Each structure stands twice: as C-alpha cells, then as structure tokens.
PDB file of C-alpha atoms in Angstrom:
ATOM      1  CA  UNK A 249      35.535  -2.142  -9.252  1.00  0.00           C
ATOM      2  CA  UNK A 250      33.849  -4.837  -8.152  1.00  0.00           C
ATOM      3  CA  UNK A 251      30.456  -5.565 -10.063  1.00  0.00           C
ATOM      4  CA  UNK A 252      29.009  -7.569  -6.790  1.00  0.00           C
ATOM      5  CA  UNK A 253      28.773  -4.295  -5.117  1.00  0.00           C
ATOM      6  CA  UNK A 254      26.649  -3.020  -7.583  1.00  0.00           C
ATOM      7  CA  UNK A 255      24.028  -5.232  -7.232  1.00  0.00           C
ATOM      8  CA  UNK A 256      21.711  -6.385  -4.461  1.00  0.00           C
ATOM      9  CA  UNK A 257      22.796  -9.255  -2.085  1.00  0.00           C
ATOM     10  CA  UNK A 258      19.443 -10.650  -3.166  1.00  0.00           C
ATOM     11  CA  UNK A 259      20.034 -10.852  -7.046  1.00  0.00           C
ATOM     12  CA  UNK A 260      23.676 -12.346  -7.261  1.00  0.00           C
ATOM     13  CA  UNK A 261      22.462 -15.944  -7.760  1.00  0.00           C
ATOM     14  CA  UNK A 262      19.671 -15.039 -10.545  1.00  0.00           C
ATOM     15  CA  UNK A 263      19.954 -14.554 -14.202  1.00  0.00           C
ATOM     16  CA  UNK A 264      19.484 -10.963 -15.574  1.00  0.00           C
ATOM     17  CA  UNK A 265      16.552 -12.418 -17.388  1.00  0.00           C
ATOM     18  CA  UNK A 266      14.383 -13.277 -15.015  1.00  0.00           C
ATOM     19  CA  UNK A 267      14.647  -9.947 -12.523  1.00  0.00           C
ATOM     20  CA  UNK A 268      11.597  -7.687 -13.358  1.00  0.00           C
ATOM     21  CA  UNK A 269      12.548  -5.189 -10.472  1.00  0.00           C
ATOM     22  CA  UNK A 270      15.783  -3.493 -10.209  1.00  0.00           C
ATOM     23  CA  UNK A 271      16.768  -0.988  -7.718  1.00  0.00           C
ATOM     24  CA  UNK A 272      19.849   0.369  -7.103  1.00  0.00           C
ATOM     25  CA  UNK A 273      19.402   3.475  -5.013  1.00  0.00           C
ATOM     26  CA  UNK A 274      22.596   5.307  -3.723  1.00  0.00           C
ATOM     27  CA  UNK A 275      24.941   3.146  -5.798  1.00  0.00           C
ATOM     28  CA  UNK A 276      27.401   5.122  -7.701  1.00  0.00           C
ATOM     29  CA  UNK A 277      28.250   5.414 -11.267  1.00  0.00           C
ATOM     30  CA  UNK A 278      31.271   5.489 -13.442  1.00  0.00           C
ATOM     31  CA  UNK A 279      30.861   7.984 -16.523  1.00  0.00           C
ATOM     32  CA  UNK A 280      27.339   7.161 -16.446  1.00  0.00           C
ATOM     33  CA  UNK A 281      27.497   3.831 -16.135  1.00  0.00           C
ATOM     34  CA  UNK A 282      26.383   1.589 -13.565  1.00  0.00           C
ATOM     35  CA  UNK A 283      28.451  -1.446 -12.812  1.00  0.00           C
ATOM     36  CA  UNK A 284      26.296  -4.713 -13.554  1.00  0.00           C
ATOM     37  CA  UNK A 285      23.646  -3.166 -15.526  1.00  0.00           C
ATOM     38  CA  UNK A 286      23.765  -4.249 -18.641  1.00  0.00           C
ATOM     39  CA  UNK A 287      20.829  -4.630 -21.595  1.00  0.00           C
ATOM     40  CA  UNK A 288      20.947  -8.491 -19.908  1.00  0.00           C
ATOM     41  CA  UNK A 289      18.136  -7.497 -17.568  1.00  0.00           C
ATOM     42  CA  UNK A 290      15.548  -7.763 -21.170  1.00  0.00           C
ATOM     43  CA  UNK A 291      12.470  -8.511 -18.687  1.00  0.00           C
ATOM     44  CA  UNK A 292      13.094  -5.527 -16.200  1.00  0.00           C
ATOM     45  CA  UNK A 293      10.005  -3.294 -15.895  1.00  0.00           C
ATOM     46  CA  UNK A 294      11.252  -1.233 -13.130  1.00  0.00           C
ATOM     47  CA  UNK A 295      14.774   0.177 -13.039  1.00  0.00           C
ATOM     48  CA  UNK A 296      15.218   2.456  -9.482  1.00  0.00           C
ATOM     49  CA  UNK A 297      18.249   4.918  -9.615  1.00  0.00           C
ATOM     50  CA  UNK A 298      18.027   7.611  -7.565  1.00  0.00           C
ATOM     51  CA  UNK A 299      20.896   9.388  -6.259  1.00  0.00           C
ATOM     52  CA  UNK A 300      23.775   7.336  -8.498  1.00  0.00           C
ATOM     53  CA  UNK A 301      25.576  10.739  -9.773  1.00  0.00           C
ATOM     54  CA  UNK A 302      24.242  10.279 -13.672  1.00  0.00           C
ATOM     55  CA  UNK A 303      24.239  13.417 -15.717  1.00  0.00           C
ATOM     56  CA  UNK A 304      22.609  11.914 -18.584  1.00  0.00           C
ATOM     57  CA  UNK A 305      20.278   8.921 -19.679  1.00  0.00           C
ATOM     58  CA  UNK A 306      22.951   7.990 -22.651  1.00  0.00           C
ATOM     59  CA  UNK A 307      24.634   4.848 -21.195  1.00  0.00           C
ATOM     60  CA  UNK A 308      21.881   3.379 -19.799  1.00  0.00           C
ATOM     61  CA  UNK A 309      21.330  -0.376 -21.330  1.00  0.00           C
ATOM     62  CA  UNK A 310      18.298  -0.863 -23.974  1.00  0.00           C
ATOM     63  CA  UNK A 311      15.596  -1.941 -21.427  1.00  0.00           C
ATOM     64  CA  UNK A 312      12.731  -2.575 -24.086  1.00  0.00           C
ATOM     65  CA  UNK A 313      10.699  -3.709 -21.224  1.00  0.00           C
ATOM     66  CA  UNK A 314      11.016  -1.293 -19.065  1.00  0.00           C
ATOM     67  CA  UNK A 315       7.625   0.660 -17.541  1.00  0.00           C
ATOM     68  CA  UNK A 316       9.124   2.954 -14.946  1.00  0.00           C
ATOM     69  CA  UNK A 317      12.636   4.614 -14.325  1.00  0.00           C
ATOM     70  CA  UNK A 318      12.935   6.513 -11.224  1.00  0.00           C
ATOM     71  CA  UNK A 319      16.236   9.116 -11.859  1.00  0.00           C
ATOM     72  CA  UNK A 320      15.270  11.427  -8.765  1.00  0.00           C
ATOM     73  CA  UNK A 321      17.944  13.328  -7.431  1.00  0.00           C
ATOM     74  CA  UNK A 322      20.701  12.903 -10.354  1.00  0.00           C
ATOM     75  CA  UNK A 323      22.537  15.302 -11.949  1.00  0.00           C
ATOM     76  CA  UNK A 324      20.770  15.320 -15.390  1.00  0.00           C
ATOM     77  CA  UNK A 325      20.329  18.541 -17.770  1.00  0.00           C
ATOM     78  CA  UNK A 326      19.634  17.608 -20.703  1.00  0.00           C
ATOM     79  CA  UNK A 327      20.093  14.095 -23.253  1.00  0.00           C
ATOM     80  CA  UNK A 328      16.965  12.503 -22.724  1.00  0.00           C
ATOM     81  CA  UNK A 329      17.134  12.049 -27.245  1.00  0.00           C
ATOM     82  CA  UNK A 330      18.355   8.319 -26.212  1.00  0.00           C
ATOM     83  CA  UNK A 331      15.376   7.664 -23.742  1.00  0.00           C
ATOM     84  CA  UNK A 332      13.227   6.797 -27.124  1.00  0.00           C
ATOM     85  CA  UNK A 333      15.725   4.283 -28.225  1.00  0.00           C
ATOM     86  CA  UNK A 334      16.644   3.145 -24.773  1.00  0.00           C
ATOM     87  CA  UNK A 335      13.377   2.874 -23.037  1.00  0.00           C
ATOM     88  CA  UNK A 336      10.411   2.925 -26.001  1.00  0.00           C
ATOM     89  CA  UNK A 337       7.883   1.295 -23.891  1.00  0.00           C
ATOM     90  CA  UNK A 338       8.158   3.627 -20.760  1.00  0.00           C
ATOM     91  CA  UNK A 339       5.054   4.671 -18.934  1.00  0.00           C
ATOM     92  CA  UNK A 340       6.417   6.540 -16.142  1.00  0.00           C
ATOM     93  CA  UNK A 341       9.634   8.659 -15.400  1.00  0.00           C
ATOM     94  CA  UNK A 342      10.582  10.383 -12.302  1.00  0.00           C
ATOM     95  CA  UNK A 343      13.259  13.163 -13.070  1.00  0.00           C
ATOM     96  CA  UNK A 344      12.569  14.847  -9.730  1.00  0.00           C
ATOM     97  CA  UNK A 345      15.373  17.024  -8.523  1.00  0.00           C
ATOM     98  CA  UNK A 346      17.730  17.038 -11.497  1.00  0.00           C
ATOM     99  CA  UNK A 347      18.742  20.186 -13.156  1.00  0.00           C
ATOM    100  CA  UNK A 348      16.838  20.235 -15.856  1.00  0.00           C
ATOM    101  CA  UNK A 349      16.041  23.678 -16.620  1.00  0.00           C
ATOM    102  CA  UNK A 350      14.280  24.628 -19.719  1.00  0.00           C
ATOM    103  CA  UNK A 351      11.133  22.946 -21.633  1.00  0.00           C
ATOM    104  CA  UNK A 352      13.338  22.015 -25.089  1.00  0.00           C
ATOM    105  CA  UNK A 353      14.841  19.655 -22.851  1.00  0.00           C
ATOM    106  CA  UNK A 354      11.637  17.844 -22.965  1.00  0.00           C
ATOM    107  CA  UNK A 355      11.250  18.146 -26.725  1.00  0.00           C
ATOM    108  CA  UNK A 356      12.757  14.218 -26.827  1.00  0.00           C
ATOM    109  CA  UNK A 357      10.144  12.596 -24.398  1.00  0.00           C
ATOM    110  CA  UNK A 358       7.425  13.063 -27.309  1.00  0.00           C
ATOM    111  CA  UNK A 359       8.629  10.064 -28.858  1.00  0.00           C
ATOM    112  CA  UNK A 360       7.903   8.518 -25.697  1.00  0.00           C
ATOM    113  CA  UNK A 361       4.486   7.176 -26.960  1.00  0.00           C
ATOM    114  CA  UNK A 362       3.131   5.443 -23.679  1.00  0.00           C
ATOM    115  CA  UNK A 363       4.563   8.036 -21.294  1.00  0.00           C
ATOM    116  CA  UNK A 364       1.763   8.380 -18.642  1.00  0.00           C
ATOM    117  CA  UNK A 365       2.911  10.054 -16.068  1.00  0.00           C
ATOM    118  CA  UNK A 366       6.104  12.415 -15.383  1.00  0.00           C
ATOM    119  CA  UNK A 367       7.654  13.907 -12.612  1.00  0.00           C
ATOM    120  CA  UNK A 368      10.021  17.245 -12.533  1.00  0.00           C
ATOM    121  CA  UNK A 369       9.450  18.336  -9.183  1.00  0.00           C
ATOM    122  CA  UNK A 370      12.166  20.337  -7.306  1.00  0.00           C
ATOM    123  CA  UNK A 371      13.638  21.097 -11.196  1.00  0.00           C
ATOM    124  CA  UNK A 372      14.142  24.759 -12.063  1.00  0.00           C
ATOM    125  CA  UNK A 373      11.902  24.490 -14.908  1.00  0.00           C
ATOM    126  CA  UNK A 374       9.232  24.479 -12.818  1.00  0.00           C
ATOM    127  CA  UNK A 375       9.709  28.049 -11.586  1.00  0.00           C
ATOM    128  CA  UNK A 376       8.639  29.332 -15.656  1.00  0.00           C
ATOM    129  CA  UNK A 377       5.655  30.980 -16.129  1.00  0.00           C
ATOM    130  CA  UNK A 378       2.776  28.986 -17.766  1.00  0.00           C
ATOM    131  CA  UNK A 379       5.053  25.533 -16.742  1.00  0.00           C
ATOM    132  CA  UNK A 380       2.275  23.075 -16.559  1.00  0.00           C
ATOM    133  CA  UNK A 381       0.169  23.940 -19.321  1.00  0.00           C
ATOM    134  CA  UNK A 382       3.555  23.988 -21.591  1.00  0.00           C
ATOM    135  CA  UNK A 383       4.149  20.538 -20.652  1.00  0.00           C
ATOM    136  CA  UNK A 384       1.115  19.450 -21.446  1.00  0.00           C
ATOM    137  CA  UNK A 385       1.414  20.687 -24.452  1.00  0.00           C
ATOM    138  CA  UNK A 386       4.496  19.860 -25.617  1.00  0.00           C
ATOM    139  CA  UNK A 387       3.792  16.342 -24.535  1.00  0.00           C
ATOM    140  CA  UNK A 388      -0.248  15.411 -25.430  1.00  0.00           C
ATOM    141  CA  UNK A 389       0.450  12.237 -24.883  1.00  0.00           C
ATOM    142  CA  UNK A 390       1.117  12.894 -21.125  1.00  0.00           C
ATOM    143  CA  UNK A 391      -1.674  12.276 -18.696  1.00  0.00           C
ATOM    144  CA  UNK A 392       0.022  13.288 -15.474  1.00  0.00           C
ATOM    145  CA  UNK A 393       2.544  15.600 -14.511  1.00  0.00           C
ATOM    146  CA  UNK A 394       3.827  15.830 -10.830  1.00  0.00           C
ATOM    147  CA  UNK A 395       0.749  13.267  -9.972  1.00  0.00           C
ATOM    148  CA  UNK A 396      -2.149  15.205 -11.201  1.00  0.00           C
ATOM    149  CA  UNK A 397      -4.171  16.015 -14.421  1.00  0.00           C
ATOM    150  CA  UNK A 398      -4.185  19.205 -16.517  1.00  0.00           C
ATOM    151  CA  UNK A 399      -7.113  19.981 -13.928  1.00  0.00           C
ATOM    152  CA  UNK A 400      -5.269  19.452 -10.773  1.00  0.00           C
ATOM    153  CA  UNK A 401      -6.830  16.760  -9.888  1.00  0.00           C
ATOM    154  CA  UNK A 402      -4.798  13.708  -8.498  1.00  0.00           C
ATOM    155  CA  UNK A 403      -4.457  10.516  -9.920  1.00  0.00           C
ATOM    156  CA  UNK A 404      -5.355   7.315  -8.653  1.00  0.00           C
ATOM    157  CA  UNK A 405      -2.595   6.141  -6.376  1.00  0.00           C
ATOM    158  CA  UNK A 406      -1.776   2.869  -8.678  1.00  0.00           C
ATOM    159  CA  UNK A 407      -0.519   5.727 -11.376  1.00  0.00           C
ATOM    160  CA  UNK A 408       1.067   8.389  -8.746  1.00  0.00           C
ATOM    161  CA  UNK A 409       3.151   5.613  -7.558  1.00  0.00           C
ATOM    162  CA  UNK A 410       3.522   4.929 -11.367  1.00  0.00           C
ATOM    163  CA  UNK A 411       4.490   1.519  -9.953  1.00  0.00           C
ATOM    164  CA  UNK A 412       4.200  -1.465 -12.450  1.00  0.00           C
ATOM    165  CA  UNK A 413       0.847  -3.126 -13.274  1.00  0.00           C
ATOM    166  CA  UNK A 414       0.146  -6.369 -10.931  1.00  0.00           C
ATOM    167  CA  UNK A 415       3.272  -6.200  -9.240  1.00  0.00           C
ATOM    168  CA  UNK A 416       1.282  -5.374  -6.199  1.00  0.00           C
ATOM    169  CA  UNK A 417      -2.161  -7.307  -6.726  1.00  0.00           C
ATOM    170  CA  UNK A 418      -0.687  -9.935  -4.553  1.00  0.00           C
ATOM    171  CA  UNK A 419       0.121  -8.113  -1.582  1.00  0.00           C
ATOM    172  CA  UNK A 420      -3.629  -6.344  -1.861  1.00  0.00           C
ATOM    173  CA  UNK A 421      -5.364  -9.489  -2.052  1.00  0.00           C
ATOM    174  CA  UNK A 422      -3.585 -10.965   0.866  1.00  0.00           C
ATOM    175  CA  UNK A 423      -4.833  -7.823   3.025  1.00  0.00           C
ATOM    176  CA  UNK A 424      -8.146  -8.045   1.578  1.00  0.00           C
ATOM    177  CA  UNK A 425      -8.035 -11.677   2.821  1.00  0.00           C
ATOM    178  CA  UNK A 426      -6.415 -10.690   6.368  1.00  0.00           C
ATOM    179  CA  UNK A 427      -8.690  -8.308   6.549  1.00  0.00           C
ATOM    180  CA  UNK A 428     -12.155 -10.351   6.132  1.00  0.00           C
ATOM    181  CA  UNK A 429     -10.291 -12.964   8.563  1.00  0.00           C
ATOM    182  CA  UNK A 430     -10.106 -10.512  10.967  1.00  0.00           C
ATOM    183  CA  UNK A 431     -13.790  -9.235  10.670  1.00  0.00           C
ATOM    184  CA  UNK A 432     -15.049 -12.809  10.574  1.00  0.00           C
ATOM    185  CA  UNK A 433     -13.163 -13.846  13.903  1.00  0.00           C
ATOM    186  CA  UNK A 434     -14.746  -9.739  15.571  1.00  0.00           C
ATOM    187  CA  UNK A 435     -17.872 -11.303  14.677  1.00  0.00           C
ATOM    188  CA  UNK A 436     -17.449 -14.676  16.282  1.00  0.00           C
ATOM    189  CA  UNK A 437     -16.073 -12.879  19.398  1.00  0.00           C
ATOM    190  CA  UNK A 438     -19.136 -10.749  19.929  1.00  0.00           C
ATOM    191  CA  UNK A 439     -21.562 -13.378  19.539  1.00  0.00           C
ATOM    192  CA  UNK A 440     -19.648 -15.587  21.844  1.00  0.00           C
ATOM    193  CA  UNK A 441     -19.729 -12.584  24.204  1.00  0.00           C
ATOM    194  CA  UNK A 442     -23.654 -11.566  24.175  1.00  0.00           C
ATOM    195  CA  UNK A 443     -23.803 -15.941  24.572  1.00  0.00           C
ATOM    196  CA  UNK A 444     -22.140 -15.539  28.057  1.00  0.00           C
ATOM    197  CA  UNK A 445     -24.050 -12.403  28.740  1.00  0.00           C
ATOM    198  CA  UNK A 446     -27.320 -13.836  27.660  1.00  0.00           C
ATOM    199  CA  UNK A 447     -26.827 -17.199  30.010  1.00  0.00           C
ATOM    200  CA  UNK A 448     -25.170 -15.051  33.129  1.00  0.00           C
ATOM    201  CA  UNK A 449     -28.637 -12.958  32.756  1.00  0.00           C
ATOM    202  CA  UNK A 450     -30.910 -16.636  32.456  1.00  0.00           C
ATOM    203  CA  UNK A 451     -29.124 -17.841  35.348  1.00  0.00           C
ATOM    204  CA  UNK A 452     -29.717 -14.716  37.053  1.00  0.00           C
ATOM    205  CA  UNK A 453     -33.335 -14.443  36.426  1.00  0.00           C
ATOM    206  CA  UNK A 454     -33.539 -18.526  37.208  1.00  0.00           C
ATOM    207  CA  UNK A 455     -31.839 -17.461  40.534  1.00  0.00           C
ATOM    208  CA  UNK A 456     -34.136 -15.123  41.393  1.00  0.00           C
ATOM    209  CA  UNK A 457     -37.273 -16.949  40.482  1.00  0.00           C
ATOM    210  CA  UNK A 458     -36.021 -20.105  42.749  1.00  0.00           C
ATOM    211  CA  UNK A 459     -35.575 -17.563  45.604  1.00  0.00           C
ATOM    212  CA  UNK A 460     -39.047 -16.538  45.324  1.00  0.00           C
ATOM    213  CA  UNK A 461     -39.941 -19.842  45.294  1.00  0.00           C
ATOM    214  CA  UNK A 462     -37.932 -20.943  48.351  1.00  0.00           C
ATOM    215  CA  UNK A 463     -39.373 -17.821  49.969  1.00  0.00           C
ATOM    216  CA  UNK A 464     -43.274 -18.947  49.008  1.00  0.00           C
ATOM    217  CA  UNK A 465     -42.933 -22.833  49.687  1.00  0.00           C
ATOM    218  CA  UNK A 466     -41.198 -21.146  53.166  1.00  0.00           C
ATOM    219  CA  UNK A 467     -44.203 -19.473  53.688  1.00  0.00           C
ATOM    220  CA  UNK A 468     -46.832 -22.100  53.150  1.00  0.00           C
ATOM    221  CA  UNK A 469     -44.846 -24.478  55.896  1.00  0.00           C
ATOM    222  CA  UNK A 470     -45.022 -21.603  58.419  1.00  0.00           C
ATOM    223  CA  UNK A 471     -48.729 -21.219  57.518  1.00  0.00           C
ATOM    224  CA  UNK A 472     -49.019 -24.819  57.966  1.00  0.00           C
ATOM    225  CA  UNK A 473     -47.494 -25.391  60.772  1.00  0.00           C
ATOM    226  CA  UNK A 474     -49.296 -22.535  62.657  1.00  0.00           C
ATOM    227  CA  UNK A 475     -52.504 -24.090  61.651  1.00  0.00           C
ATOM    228  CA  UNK A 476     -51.609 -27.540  63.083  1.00  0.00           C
ATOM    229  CA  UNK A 477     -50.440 -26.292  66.527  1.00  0.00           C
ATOM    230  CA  UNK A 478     -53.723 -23.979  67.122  1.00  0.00           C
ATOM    231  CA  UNK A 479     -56.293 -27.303  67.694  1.00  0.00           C
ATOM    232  CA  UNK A 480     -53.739 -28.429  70.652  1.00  0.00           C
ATOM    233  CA  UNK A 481     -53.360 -25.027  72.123  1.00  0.00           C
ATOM    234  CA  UNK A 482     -56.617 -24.679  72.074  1.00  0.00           C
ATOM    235  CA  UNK A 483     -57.177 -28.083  74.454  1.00  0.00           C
ATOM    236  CA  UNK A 484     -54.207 -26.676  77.046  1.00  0.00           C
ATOM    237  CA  UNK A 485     -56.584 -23.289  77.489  1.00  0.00           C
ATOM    238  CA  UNK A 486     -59.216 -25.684  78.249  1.00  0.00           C
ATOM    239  CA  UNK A 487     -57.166 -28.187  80.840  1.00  0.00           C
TER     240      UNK A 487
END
C-alpha cells in the first residue's frame, strides 16, 4: 500500500527527525502497524491515533520522546507490557473507548514513571465498583484520571488537554498581544469620541453665548436709537 497515504500532505517533504507532532487520525492499520511510522520520527512528542483499528500497543515504533499518545477509539484489550519499552518517557495516554476491561490490564502502565494523566473513559472497566480509587492505587504515580484528581477536582486545562509543554505558548502570546491591541485601539476610540462630544458641546455653549450677545448688543441699538429720535419728536409737538 502506498506509504504517502499514510502520512499528512503536509509532512511528505520533511525528515522524520524533525516532526515533533504526528497525527494520523482515521488512517488504517495493517496487523497493527501503521504504514510510515517508523522509530525514524526520534523527536516526536505527540503521536495522534485515534480510530486506526489497533488492538494492541506492540508494533508501535520506540518513540523515546514521546509525551502524549492519543489511542481513543481502538480496539485495544490488553498488551500495554511494551508501552514501558516503547514509550518510557510518556506523560499522558488517552485509551478512551477501547475495550479494555479489567484493572490487571493496567498492571504494565506502573512502569510508566512520568505518566500524569490517563484517560479510560467509555471502557468497561469503568463500570467496577471502587474503579477510581483502584486506579489510583495501582498507579501512585498517576495524578489524573479522566481529567481530574483523586478529589474530583479538575485539572488545569494545559494537563486535561495533556497536550505537550510550549507547543502552544506561541499561539497564547499572540492572543495576549491581539488582545491588548485591541484594548489599546477601544481606548483611543473613546477618547477620540468624548473629544468630538466635548467640542460639539463648546461650540454649542459658544453658540449660545454669541446669541445672547447678538440679542443684548440688539437691544442697546434699539435703546439707542429710541433715545435719539425723542429730542426731534419732541420739536414736531411743538411746531
């Protein structure tokens, strides 16, 4: 089959060594084995795989790197003894609607030293009595399981995403930035705004005043003019 339909458009033209992100959602495997992934991709830190058909973890490449798989909505029961070997550095795994149905199954993740967070939702092992305290448990080194604590409460979204440390810091910085941009330029546009208002009420005020002037100067004409016709009237009474 042809390995350029295994990976993304995007990645044909790069080494394996220099892709950090891999994610090949919806592709489909061979006997476990995805076409194009090979132990090549030694700086990968997150590996995406959900919904590929595997049933087990077993022919997945040595990804020493790696910080978080994603194997929602697989097939996988049990064989996660390889995941150790595989995968030692993994923080976060997402086994989400596989069939995994007892806790023994789990037994292998304890050599999973820097496992931080784990997922099993929609897995019938979730249905057994006592199911989250067992986990933690079994697995002390665990500090989230379905995205919260031993007390329920949830974790920061940075580790329920489990996504990969700084990947994002970039993209949050630049909305930080858009964001100040954007309150700077509000800011601008309000003061411009109570500018206008301020010098339409001035010119309003200066309007009246000059009317009142008009009216009084007005006034003090008529007055004036009155007083200078009364002398001659006065001399036509007496003719």
């Amino acid at each position: 089959m042809d390995t350029d339909k295994r990976i993304p458009l995007e990645l044909r033209n790069r080494t394996p060594s220099d892709v950090k992100e891999l994610v090949l959602d919806n592709c489909r495997s061979i006997e476990g084995k995805i076409e194009g992934l090979t132990d090549e991709f030694e700086e990968l830190e997150f590996l995406s795989t959900i919904n590929v058909g595997l049933t087990s973890v077993a022919n997945l490449p040595k990804l020493h790197k790696l910080k978080k798989l994603e194997l929602s909505d697989n097939r996988i029961s049990g064989g996660l003894e390889v995941s150790a070997e595989k995968c030692p550095n993994l923080t976060h795994l997402n086994l989400s609607g596989n069939k995994i149905k007892d806790l023994s199954t789990r037994e292998p993740l304890k050599k999973l030293e820097n496992l931080k967070s784990l997922d099993l939702f929609n897995c019938e092992v979730t249905k057994l009595n006592d199911y989250r305290e067992n986990v933690f448990k079994l697995l002390p080194q665990l500090t989230y399981l379905h995205g919260s604590d031993p007390d329920a409460k949830e974790a920061p979204d940075s580790d329920a995403e489990g996504y990969v440390d700084g990947l994002d810091d970039d993209d949050d910085d630049d909305e930080e930035e858009h964001g100040a941009d954007a309150q700077v330029e509000e800011e601008e546009e309000e003061e411009d705004v109570s500018g206008e208002e301020e010098e339409d009420e001035e010119g309003y005020n200066d309007g009246e005043v000059d009317d009142e002037e008009d009216e009084e100067d007005g006034g003090e004409e008529e007055r004036g003019q009155k007083r200078t016709r009364e002398p001659g009237d006065e001399g036509e009474d007496d003719d």
